[in-house]
Amino acid sequence: MKLFSNIKYILVGMLFGLVFVKAEIISWFRIQEMFRLQSFHMYGIIGSAILVAMISVLIIKRFKIKTINGDEIIIQPKQFNKGQIFGGLIFGIGWAITGACPGPLFAQIGTGASVVIVTLLSAIFGTWVYGKFKDFFPQ
């Protein structure tokens, strides 16, 4: 049973990667167009994702949707702190420089852009650094 649950996640991940490739979300040129304000393509995709997420959360809350296992879905309120601003800036700068955000990294590697492995390892290292030093950051 455990093996099946992992296989379904792999299949969903592969489908998600295929969508990223077909929508050109993994294209370095599309990402550069976005940061140079030369194209609406990426903003349209991001805006669509935000709209779908908003509607999904509203439906989950209004109809008290449960997980596939019957558990209640609880969405915790988010606390704002200035670290989110700094983190967002660091994330955006890294995204602009590398042309890759964490979501499509595996799809980029899967299409043969092996140089993106450096970006993947950097993202993993950055996550490790944050985890190691998060207690020292301002809340």
Tab-separated table of C-alpha atoms in Angstrom:
chain	number	residue	atom	x	y	z
A	1	MET	CA	0.000	0.000	0.000
A	2	LYS	CA	2.875	2.382	0.833
A	3	LEU	CA	4.462	1.734	-2.574
A	4	PHE	CA	1.224	2.685	-4.367
A	5	SER	CA	0.937	5.980	-2.502
A	6	ASN	CA	4.476	6.917	-3.546
A	7	ILE	CA	3.852	5.940	-7.172
A	8	LYS	CA	0.787	8.179	-7.384
A	9	TYR	CA	2.875	11.127	-6.141
A	10	ILE	CA	5.536	10.391	-8.743
A	11	LEU	CA	2.881	10.284	-11.476
A	12	VAL	CA	1.304	13.550	-10.315
A	13	GLY	CA	4.778	15.111	-10.172
A	14	MET	CA	5.516	13.966	-13.715
A	15	LEU	CA	2.192	15.400	-14.919
A	16	PHE	CA	2.960	18.667	-13.118
A	17	GLY	CA	6.396	18.767	-14.779
A	18	LEU	CA	4.842	18.149	-18.190
A	19	VAL	CA	2.458	21.050	-17.634
A	20	PHE	CA	5.437	23.248	-16.651
A	21	VAL	CA	7.266	22.291	-19.859
A	22	LYS	CA	4.249	22.842	-22.130
A	23	ALA	CA	3.377	26.169	-20.464
A	24	GLU	CA	7.014	27.276	-20.913
A	25	ILE	CA	7.302	27.997	-17.187
A	26	ILE	CA	10.752	26.394	-17.217
A	27	SER	CA	12.034	28.639	-20.000
A	28	TRP	CA	14.893	30.895	-18.907
A	29	PHE	CA	13.845	33.329	-21.646
A	30	ARG	CA	10.253	33.510	-20.343
A	31	ILE	CA	11.527	34.204	-16.836
A	32	GLN	CA	13.842	36.944	-18.110
A	33	GLU	CA	10.948	38.480	-20.075
A	34	MET	CA	8.954	38.567	-16.857
A	35	PHE	CA	11.662	40.292	-14.819
A	36	ARG	CA	12.296	42.782	-17.630
A	37	LEU	CA	8.536	43.493	-17.860
A	38	GLN	CA	8.579	42.530	-21.551
A	39	SER	CA	5.822	39.906	-21.506
A	40	PHE	CA	2.605	39.124	-19.658
A	41	HIS	CA	2.993	35.334	-20.091
A	42	MET	CA	4.462	34.479	-16.673
A	43	TYR	CA	2.343	37.058	-14.840
A	44	GLY	CA	-0.743	35.485	-16.397
A	45	ILE	CA	0.302	32.022	-15.209
A	46	ILE	CA	1.143	33.255	-11.700
A	47	GLY	CA	-2.093	35.254	-11.539
A	48	SER	CA	-4.098	32.234	-12.688
A	49	ALA	CA	-2.447	30.080	-10.011
A	50	ILE	CA	-3.285	32.645	-7.318
A	51	LEU	CA	-6.902	32.818	-8.505
A	52	VAL	CA	-7.248	29.006	-8.513
A	53	ALA	CA	-5.688	28.829	-5.021
A	54	MET	CA	-8.037	31.517	-3.677
A	55	ILE	CA	-11.109	29.786	-5.059
A	56	SER	CA	-9.891	26.402	-3.806
A	57	VAL	CA	-9.333	27.705	-0.268
A	58	LEU	CA	-12.771	29.362	-0.267
A	59	ILE	CA	-14.404	26.085	-1.377
A	60	ILE	CA	-12.452	24.088	1.228
A	61	LYS	CA	-13.506	26.478	3.999
A	62	ARG	CA	-17.130	26.939	2.912
A	63	PHE	CA	-17.942	23.276	2.313
A	64	LYS	CA	-15.610	21.896	4.993
A	65	ILE	CA	-13.897	19.627	2.475
A	66	LYS	CA	-11.966	16.742	4.024
A	67	THR	CA	-8.794	14.985	2.899
A	68	ILE	CA	-8.935	11.727	0.971
A	69	ASN	CA	-8.492	9.974	4.346
A	70	GLY	CA	-11.446	11.853	5.849
A	71	ASP	CA	-9.373	14.217	7.995
A	72	GLU	CA	-10.449	17.824	8.444
A	73	ILE	CA	-8.400	20.390	6.504
A	74	ILE	CA	-7.241	23.134	8.848
A	75	ILE	CA	-5.710	26.253	7.317
A	76	GLN	CA	-3.728	28.097	9.974
A	77	PRO	CA	-3.654	31.913	9.872
A	78	LYS	CA	-0.289	33.278	8.773
A	79	GLN	CA	1.704	35.693	10.947
A	80	PHE	CA	3.506	38.453	9.022
A	81	ASN	CA	7.108	39.294	9.888
A	82	LYS	CA	9.787	41.364	8.190
A	83	GLY	CA	11.829	38.241	7.490
A	84	GLN	CA	9.288	37.410	4.792
A	85	ILE	CA	10.260	40.596	2.954
A	86	PHE	CA	13.983	39.747	3.084
A	87	GLY	CA	13.321	36.128	2.146
A	88	GLY	CA	11.148	37.195	-0.775
A	89	LEU	CA	13.825	39.555	-2.023
A	90	ILE	CA	16.514	36.874	-1.792
A	91	PHE	CA	14.213	34.385	-3.538
A	92	GLY	CA	13.399	36.879	-6.317
A	93	ILE	CA	17.030	37.805	-6.876
A	94	GLY	CA	17.991	34.135	-7.075
A	95	TRP	CA	15.104	33.471	-9.444
A	96	ALA	CA	16.141	36.353	-11.705
A	97	ILE	CA	19.812	35.334	-11.749
A	98	THR	CA	19.342	31.599	-12.303
A	99	GLY	CA	16.127	31.689	-14.328
A	100	ALA	CA	14.734	28.940	-12.138
A	101	CYS	CA	12.426	28.807	-9.160
A	102	PRO	CA	12.280	25.660	-7.000
A	103	GLY	CA	9.068	24.278	-8.502
A	104	PRO	CA	10.275	23.666	-12.061
A	105	LEU	CA	13.862	22.658	-11.242
A	106	PHE	CA	13.204	18.953	-11.738
A	107	ALA	CA	11.312	19.597	-14.976
A	108	GLN	CA	14.262	21.631	-16.266
A	109	ILE	CA	16.652	18.825	-15.385
A	110	GLY	CA	14.263	16.325	-16.983
A	111	THR	CA	14.355	18.239	-20.269
A	112	GLY	CA	18.126	17.890	-20.376
A	113	ALA	CA	19.227	21.197	-18.839
A	114	SER	CA	21.773	19.461	-16.634
A	115	VAL	CA	23.388	22.755	-15.605
A	116	VAL	CA	20.280	23.313	-13.466
A	117	ILE	CA	21.629	20.631	-11.116
A	118	VAL	CA	23.874	23.407	-9.747
A	119	THR	CA	20.769	25.498	-9.034
A	120	LEU	CA	19.061	22.505	-7.400
A	121	LEU	CA	22.062	21.855	-5.152
A	122	SER	CA	22.208	25.571	-4.313
A	123	ALA	CA	18.519	25.557	-3.369
A	124	ILE	CA	19.029	22.518	-1.142
A	125	PHE	CA	22.070	24.146	0.452
A	126	GLY	CA	20.158	27.413	0.994
A	127	THR	CA	17.344	25.504	2.676
A	128	TRP	CA	19.863	23.762	4.916
A	129	VAL	CA	21.503	27.095	5.817
A	130	TYR	CA	18.117	28.588	6.684
A	131	GLY	CA	17.228	25.595	8.851
A	132	LYS	CA	20.585	25.778	10.625
A	133	PHE	CA	20.436	29.524	11.361
A	134	LYS	CA	16.690	30.355	11.451
A	135	ASP	CA	16.768	30.950	15.211
A	136	PHE	CA	19.183	33.844	14.643
A	137	PHE	CA	16.944	35.625	12.119
A	138	PRO	CA	14.547	38.366	13.270
A	139	GLN	CA	10.960	37.274	13.788
